[in-house]
mmCIF file of C-alpha atoms and ligand atoms in Angstrom:
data_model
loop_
_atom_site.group_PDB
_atom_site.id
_atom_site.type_symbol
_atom_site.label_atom_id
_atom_site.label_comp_id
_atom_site.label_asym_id
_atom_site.label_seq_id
_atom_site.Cartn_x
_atom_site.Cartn_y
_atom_site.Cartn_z
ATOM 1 C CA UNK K 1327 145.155 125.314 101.747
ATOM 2 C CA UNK K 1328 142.563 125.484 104.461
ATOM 3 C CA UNK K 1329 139.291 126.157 101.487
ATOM 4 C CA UNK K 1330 139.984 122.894 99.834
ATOM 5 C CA UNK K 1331 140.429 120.974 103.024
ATOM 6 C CA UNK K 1332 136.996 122.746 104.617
ATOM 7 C CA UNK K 1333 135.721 121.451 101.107
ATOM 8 C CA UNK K 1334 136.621 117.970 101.693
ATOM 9 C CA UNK K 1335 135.669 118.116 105.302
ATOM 10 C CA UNK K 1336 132.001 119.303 104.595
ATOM 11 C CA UNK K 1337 132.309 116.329 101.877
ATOM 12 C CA UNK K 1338 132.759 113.418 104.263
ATOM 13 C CA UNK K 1339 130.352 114.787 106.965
ATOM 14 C CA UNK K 1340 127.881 114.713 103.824
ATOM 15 C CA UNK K 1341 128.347 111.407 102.799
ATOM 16 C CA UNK K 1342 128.995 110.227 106.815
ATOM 17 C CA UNK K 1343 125.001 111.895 107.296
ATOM 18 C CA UNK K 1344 123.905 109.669 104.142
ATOM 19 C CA UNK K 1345 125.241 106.532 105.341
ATOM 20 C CA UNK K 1346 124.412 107.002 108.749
ATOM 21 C CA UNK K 1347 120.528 107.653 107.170
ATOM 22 C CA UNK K 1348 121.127 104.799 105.149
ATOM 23 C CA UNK K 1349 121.940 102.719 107.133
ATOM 24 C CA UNK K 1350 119.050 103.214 110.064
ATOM 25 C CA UNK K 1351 118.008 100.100 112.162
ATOM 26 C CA UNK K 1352 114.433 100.561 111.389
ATOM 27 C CA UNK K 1353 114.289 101.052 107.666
ATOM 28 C CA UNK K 1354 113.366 104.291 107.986
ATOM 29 C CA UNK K 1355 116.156 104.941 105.436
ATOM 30 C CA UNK K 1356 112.943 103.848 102.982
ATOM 31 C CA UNK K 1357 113.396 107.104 100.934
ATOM 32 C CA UNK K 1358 109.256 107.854 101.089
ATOM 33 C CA UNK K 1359 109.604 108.389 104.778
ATOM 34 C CA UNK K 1360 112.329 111.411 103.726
ATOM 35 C CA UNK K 1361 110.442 114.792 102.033
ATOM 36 C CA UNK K 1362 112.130 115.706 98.913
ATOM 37 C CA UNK K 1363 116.157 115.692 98.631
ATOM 38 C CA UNK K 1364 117.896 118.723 100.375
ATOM 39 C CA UNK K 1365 119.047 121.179 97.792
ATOM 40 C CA UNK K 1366 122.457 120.781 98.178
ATOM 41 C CA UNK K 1367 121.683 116.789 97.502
ATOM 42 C CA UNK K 1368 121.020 118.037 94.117
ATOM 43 C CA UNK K 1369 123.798 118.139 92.113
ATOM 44 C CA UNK K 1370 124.546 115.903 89.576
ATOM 45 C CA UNK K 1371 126.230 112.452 89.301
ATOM 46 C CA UNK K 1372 126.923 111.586 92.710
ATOM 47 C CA UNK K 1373 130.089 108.689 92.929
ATOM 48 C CA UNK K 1374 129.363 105.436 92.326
ATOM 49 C CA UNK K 1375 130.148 104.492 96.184
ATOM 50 C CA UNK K 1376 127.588 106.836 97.475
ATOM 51 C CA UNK K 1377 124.748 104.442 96.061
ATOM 52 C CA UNK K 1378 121.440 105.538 95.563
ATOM 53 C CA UNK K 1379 120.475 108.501 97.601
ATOM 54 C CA UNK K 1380 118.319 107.712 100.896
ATOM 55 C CA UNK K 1381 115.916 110.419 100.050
ATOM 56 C CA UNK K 1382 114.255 112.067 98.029
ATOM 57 C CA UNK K 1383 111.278 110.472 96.343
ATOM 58 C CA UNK K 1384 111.351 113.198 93.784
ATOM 59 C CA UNK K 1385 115.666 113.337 93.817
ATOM 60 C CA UNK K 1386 116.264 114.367 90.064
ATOM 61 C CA UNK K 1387 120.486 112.840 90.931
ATOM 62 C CA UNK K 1388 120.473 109.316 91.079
ATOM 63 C CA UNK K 1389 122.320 107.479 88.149
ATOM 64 C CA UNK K 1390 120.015 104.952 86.009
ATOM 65 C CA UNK K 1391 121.164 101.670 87.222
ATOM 66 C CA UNK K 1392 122.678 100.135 84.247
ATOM 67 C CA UNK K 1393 120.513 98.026 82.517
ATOM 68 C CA UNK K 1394 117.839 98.805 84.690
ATOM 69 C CA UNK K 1395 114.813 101.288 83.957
ATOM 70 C CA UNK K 1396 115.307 105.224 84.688
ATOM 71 C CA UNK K 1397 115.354 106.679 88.688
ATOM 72 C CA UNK K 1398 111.571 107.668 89.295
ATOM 73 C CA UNK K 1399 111.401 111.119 89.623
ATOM 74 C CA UNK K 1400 108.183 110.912 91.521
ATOM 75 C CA UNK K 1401 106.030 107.998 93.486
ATOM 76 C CA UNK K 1402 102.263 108.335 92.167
ATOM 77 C CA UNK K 1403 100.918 106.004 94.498
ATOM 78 C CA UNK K 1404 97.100 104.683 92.875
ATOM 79 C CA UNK K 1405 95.674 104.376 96.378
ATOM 80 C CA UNK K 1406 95.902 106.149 99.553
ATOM 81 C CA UNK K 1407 99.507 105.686 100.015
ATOM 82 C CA UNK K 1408 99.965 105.356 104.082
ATOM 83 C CA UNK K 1409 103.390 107.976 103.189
ATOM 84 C CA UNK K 1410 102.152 111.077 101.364
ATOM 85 C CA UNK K 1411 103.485 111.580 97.965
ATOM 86 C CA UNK K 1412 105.318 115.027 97.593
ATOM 87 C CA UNK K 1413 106.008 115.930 94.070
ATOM 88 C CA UNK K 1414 103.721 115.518 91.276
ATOM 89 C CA UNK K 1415 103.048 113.023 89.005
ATOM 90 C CA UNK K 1416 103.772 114.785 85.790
ATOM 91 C CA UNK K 1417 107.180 115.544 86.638
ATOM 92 C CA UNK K 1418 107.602 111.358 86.432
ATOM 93 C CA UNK K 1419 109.474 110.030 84.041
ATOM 94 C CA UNK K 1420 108.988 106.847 85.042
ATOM 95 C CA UNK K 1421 105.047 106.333 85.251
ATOM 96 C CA UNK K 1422 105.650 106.098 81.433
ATOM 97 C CA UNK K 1423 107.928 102.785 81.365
ATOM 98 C CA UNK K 1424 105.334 101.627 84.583
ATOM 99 C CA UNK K 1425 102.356 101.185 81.864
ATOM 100 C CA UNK K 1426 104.683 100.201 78.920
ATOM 101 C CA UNK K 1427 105.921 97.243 81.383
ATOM 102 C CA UNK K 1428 102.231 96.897 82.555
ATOM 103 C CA UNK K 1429 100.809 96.274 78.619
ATOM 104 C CA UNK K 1430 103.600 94.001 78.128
ATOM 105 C CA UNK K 1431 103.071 91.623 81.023
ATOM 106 C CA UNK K 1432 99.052 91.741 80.306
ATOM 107 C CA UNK K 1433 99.925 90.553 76.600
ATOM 108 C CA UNK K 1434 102.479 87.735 78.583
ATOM 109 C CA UNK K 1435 99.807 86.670 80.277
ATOM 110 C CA UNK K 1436 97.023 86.364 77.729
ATOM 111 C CA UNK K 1437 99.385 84.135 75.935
ATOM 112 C CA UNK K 1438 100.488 82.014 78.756
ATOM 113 C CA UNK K 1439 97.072 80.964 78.965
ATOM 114 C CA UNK K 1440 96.071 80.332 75.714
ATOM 115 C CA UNK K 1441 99.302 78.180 75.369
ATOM 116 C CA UNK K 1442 98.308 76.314 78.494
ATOM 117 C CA UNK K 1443 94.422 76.577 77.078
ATOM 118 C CA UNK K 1444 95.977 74.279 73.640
ATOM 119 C CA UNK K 1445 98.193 71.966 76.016
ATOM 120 C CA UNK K 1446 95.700 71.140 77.701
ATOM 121 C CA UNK K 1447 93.215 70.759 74.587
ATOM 122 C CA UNK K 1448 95.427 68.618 73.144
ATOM 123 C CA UNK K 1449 95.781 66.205 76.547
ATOM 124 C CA UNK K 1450 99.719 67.244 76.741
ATOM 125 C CA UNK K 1451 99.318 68.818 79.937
ATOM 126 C CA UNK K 1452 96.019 68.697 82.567
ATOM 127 C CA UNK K 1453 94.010 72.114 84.176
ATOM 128 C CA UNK K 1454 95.305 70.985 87.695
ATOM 129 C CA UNK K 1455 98.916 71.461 86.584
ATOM 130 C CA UNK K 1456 98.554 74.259 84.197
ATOM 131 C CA UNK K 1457 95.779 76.847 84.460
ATOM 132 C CA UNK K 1458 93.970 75.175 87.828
ATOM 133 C CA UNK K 1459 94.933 78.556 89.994
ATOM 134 C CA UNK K 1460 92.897 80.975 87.950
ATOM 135 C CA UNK K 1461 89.725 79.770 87.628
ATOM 136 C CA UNK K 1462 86.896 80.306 89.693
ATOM 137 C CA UNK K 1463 87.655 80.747 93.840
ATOM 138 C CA UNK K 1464 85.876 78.740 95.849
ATOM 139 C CA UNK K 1465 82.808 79.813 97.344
ATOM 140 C CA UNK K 1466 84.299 80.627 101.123
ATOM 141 C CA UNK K 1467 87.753 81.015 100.651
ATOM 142 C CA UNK K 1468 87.671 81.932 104.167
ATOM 143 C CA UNK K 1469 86.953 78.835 105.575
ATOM 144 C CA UNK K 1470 88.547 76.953 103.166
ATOM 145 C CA UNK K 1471 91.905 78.991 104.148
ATOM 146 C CA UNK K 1472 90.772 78.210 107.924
ATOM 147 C CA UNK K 1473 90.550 74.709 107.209
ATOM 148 C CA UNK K 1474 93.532 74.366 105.211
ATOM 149 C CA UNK K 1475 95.828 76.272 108.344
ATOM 150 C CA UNK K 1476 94.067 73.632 110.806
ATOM 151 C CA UNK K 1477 95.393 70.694 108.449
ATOM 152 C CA UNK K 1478 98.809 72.482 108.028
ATOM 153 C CA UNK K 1479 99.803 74.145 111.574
ATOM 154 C CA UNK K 1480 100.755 69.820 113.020
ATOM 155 C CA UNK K 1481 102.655 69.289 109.740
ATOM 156 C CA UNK K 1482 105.486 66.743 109.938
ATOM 157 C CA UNK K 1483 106.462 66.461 106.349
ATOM 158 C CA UNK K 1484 110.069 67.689 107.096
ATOM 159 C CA UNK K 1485 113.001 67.674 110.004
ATOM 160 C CA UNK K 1486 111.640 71.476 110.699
ATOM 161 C CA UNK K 1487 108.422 70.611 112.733
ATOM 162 C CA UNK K 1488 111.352 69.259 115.060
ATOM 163 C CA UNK K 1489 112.799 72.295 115.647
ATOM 164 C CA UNK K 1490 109.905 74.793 114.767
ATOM 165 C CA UNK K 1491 108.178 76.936 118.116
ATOM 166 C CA UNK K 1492 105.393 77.552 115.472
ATOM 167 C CA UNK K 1493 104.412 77.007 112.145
ATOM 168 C CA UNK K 1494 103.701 80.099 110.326
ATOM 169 C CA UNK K 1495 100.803 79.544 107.959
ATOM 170 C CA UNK K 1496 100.099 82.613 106.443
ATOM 171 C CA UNK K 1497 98.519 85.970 107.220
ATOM 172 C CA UNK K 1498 96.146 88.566 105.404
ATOM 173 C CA UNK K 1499 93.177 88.470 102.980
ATOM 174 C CA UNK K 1500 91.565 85.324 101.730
ATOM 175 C CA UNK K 1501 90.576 87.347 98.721
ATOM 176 C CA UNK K 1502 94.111 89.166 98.115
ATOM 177 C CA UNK K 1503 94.883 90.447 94.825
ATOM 178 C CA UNK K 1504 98.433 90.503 95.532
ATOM 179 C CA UNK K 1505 100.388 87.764 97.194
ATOM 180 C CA UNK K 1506 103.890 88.241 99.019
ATOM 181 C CA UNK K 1507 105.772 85.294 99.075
ATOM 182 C CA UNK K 1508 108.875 85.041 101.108
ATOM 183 C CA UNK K 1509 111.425 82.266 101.844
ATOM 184 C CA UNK K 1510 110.991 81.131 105.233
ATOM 185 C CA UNK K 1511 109.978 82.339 108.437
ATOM 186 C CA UNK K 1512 112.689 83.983 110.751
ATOM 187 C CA UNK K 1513 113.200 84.290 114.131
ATOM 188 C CA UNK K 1514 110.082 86.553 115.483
ATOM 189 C CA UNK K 1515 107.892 84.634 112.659
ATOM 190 C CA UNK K 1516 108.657 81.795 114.728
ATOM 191 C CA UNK K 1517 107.700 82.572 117.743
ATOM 192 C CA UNK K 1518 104.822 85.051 117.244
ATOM 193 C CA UNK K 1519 103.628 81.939 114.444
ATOM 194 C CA UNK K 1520 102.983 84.964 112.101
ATOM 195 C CA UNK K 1521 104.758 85.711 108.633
ATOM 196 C CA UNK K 1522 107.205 88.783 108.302
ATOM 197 C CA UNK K 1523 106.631 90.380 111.575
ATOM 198 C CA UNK K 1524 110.333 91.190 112.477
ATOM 199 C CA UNK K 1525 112.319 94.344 111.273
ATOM 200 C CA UNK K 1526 112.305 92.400 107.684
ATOM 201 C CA UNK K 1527 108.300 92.777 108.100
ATOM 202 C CA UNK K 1528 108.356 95.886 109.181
ATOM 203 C CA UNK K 1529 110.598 97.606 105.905
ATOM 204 C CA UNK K 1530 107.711 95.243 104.041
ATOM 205 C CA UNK K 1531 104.924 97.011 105.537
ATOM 206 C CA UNK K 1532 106.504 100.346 104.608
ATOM 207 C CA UNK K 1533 107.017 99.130 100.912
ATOM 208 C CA UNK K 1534 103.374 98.128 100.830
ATOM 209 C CA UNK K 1535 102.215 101.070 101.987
ATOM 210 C CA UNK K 1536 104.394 102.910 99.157
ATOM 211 C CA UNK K 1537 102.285 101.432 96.900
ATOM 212 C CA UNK K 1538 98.994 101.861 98.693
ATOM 213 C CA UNK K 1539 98.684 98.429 99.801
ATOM 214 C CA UNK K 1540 97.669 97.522 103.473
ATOM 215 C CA UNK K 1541 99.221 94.342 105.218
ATOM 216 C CA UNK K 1542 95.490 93.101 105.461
ATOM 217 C CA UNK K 1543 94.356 93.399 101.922
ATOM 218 C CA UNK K 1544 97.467 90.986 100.631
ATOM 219 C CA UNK K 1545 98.107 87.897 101.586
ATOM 220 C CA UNK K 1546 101.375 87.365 102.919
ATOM 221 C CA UNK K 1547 103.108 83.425 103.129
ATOM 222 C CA UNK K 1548 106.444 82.029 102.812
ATOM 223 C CA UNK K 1549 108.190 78.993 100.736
ATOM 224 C CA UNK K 1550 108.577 77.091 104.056
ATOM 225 C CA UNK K 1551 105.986 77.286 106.665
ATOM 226 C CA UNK K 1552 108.470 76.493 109.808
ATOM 227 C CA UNK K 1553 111.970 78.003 110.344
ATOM 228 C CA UNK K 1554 114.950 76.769 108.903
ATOM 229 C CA UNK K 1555 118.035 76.236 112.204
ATOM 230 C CA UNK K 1556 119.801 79.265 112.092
ATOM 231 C CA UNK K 1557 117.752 81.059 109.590
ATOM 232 C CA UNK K 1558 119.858 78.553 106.631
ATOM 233 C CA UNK K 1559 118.341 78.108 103.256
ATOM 234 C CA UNK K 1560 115.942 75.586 102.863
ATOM 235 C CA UNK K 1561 116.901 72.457 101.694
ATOM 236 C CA UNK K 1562 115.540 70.925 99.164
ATOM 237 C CA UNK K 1563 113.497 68.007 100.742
ATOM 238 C CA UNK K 1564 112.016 70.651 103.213
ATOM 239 C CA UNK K 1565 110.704 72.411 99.721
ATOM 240 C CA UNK K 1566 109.634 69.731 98.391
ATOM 241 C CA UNK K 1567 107.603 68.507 101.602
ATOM 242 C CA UNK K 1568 106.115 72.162 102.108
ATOM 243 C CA UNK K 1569 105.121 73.509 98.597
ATOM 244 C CA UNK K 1570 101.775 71.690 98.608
ATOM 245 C CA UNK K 1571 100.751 73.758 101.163
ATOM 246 C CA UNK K 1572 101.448 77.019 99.497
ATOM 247 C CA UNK K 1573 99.771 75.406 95.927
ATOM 248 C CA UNK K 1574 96.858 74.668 97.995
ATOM 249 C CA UNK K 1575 96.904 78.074 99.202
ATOM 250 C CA UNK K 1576 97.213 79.531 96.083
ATOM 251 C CA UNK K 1577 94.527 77.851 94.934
ATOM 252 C CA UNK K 1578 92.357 79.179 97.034
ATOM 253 C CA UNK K 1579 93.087 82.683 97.151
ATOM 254 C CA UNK K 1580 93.841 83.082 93.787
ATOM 255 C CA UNK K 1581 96.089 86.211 93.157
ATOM 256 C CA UNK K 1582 96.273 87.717 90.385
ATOM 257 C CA UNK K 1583 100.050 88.274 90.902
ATOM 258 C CA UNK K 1584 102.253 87.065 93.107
ATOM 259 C CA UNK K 1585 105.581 89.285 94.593
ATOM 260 C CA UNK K 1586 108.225 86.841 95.353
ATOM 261 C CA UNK K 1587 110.806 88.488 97.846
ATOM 262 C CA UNK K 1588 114.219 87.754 97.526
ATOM 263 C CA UNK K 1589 117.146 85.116 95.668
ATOM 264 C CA UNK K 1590 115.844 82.033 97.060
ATOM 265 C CA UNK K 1591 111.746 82.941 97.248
ATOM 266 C CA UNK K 1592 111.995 83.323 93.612
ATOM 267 C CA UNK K 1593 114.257 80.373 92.208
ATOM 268 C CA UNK K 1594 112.566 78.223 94.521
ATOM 269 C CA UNK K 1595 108.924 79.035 93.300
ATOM 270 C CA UNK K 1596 110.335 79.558 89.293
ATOM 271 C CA UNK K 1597 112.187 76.319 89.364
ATOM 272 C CA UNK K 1598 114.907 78.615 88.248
ATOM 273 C CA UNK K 1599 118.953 79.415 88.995
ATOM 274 C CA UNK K 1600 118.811 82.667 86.886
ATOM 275 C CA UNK K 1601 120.114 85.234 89.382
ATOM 276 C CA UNK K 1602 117.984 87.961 91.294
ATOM 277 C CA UNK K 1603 118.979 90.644 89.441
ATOM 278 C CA UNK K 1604 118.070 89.177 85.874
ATOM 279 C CA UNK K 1605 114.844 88.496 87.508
ATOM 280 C CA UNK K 1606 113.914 91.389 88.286
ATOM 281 C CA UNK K 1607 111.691 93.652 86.258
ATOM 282 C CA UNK K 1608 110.202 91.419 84.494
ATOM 283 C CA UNK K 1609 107.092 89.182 84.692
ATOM 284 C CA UNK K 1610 107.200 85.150 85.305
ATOM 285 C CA UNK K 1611 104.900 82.987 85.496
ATOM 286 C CA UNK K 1612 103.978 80.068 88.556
ATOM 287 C CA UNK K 1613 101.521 78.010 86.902
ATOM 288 C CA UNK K 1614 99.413 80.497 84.714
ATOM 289 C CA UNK K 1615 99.773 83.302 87.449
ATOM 290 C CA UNK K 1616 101.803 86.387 86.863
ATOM 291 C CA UNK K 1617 105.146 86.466 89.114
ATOM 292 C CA UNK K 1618 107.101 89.350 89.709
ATOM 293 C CA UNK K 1619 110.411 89.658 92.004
ATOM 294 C CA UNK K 1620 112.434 91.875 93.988
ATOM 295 C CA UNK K 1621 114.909 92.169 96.831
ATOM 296 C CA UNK K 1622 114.308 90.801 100.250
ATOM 297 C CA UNK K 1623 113.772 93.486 102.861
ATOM 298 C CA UNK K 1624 116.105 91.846 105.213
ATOM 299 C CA UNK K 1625 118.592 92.469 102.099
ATOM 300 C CA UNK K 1626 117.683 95.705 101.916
ATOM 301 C CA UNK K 1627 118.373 96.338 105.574
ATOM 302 C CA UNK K 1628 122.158 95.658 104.648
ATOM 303 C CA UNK K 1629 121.652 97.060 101.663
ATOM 304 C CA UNK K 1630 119.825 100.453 101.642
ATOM 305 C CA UNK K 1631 121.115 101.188 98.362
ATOM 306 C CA UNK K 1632 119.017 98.628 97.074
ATOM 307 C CA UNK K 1633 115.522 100.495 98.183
ATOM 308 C CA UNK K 1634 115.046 102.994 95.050
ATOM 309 C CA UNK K 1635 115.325 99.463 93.023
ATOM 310 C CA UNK K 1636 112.675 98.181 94.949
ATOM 311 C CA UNK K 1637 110.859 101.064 94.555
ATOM 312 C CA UNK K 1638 111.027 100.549 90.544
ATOM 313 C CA UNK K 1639 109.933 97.348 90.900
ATOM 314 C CA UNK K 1640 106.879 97.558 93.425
ATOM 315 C CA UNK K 1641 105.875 100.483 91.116
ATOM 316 C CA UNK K 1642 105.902 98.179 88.008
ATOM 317 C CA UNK K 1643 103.829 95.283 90.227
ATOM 318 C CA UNK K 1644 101.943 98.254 91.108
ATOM 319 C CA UNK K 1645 100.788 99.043 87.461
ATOM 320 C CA UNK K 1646 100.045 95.847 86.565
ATOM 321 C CA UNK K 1647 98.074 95.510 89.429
ATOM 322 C CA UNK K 1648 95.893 98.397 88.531
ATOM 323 C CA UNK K 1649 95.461 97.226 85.168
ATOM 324 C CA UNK K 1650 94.427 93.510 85.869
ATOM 325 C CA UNK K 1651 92.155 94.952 88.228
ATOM 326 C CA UNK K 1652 90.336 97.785 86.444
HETATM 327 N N1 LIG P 2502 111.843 86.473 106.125
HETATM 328 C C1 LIG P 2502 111.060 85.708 105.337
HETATM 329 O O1 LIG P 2502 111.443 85.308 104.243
HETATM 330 N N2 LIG P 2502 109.852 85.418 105.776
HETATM 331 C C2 LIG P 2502 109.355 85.846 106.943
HETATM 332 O O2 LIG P 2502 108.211 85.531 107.257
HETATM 333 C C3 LIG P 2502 110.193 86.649 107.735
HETATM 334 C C4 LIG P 2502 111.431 86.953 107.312
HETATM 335 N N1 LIG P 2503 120.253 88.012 97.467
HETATM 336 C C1 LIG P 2503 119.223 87.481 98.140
HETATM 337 O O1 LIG P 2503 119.251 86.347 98.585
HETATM 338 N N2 LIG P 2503 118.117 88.231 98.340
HETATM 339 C C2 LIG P 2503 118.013 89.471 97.885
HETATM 340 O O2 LIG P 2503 116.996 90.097 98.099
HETATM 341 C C3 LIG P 2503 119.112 90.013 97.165
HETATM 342 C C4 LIG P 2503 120.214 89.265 96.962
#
């Protein structure tokens, strides 16, 4: 009797160490802070309750999520990752479905804009509302971006400026590559007047560094620019009153992708009720610029499971990156 119930013991203080690493405060549960998986984390199939595994960037265990793309076995991080990489990138299974996805979304996007090229040959559709975001930058997008915060800080298009401590503009580069766009800004983003600078922020500064991105090279802005009363959705009105200022932004840092973070970041700038999940993975377009989504970190501070998803997913906005780039 007392081998099975040592078993079982040893069992639960497994899975009680998991959760408990799981379910960290600080988002330090973010699997690429953990080295590789402990060997006796490697064994196969773990239950379906125990989620994916908190560690372990090279963890050969985790179940494919179904319907969803293969468990990386390995990170291979293009630039300087701020978390060092342990295992190596031929032992990656999924680097291979990263540059499939990446070829597909480069055709998707050639063909957005040659349909939006014809509609607007044809006078069914005008440059401003189609393919405006991608051409040329202006010449100073940094004082255009200055300019543009000086007009938009004293909004009162909406109830929020009511409530608001600060409005929360925007941070990062003028000349990102990659914009994050969130829904609104939180507590902390109110007062500090800065985007994602709370715990939410913080798991978002780890996940850009996972993919070898700095806070300062993106640009990093929100659907609403002041914070919703008790951190509630934003209403429609509110998004209505606000986008402007994130079009206008848009148009003058043009990214070449966007990251939309989160359920409501992502119908909101799709025009779209399709869920999150059958979102995800895939590339969507906001005017003729390429749109990708995943979970919100503040979702994945509830929800560690959800981090190796998020991992799939930066990795795929990752390759595409590098390819629109080089
Ligand atoms: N959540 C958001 O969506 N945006 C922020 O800026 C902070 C938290
Ligand atoms: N639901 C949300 O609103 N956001 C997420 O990131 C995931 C589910």
């Amino acid at each position: 009797m007392s081998a099975p119930r040592e078993d079982s013991r040893a069992a639960v203080a497994a899975e009680l160490l998991k959760w408990i690493g799981q379910h960290d405060p600080d988002g330090s549960g973010w699997f690429l802070d953990e080295g590789a998986p402990a060997v006796s984390e490697q064994v196969p199939a773990p239950p379906a309750e125990a989620a994916a595994p908190a560690a372990g960037t090279a963890a050969p265990t985790a179940p494919a999520t179904p319907g969803k793309s293969p468990e990386p076995a390995a990170p291979a991080a293009p630039a300087a990752p701020a978390t060092p990489v342990t295992a190596p990138a031929d032992d990656d299974p999924f680097a291979a479905e990263c540059a499939a996805f990446a070829d597909r979304a480069l055709k998707a996007i050639a063909d957005r804009r040659a349909e939006q090229k014809t509609m607007c040959d044809l006078g069914l559709a005008d440059a401003d509302a189609t393919g405006a975001l991608s051409g040329p930058a202006p010449d100073d997008p940094v004082a255009a971006l200055d300019a543009l915060r000086a007009e938009v800080l004293p909004c009162t298009a909406c109830g929020l400026h009511a409530t608001r401590t600060n409005t929360v503009f925007g941070a990062g580069s003028p000349r990102a590559d990659l914009m994050i766009i969130g829904e609104a800004p939180g507590r902390d983003e109110d007062l500090q007047g800065e985007p994602f600078v709370g715990r939410s922020g913080q798991l978002l500064t780890k996940i850009l560094a996972a993919i070898g991105l700095a806070r300062e090279e993106v640009y990093i802005g929100n659907i609403l620019k002041c914070r919703p009363p008790d951190n509630r959705d934003p209403l429609p009105p509110e998004v209505l009153a606000c986008e402007p200022h994130l079009r206008r932004q848009l148009a003058i840092i043009r990214p070449r992708v966007i990251c939309c973070l989160g359920r409501v970041a992502a119908q909101t700038l799709l025009r779209t009720s399709t869920s999150l999940s059958r979102m995800r993975g895939d590339v969507h377009f906001y005017q003729d610029i390429p749109v990708m989504v995943t979970y919100h970190p503040a979702y994945l501070l509830r929800n560690p499971a959800a981090k190796r998803d998020t991992w799939n997913d930066v990795r795929k906005l990752r390759a595409l990156m590098d390819k629109l780039i080089s």
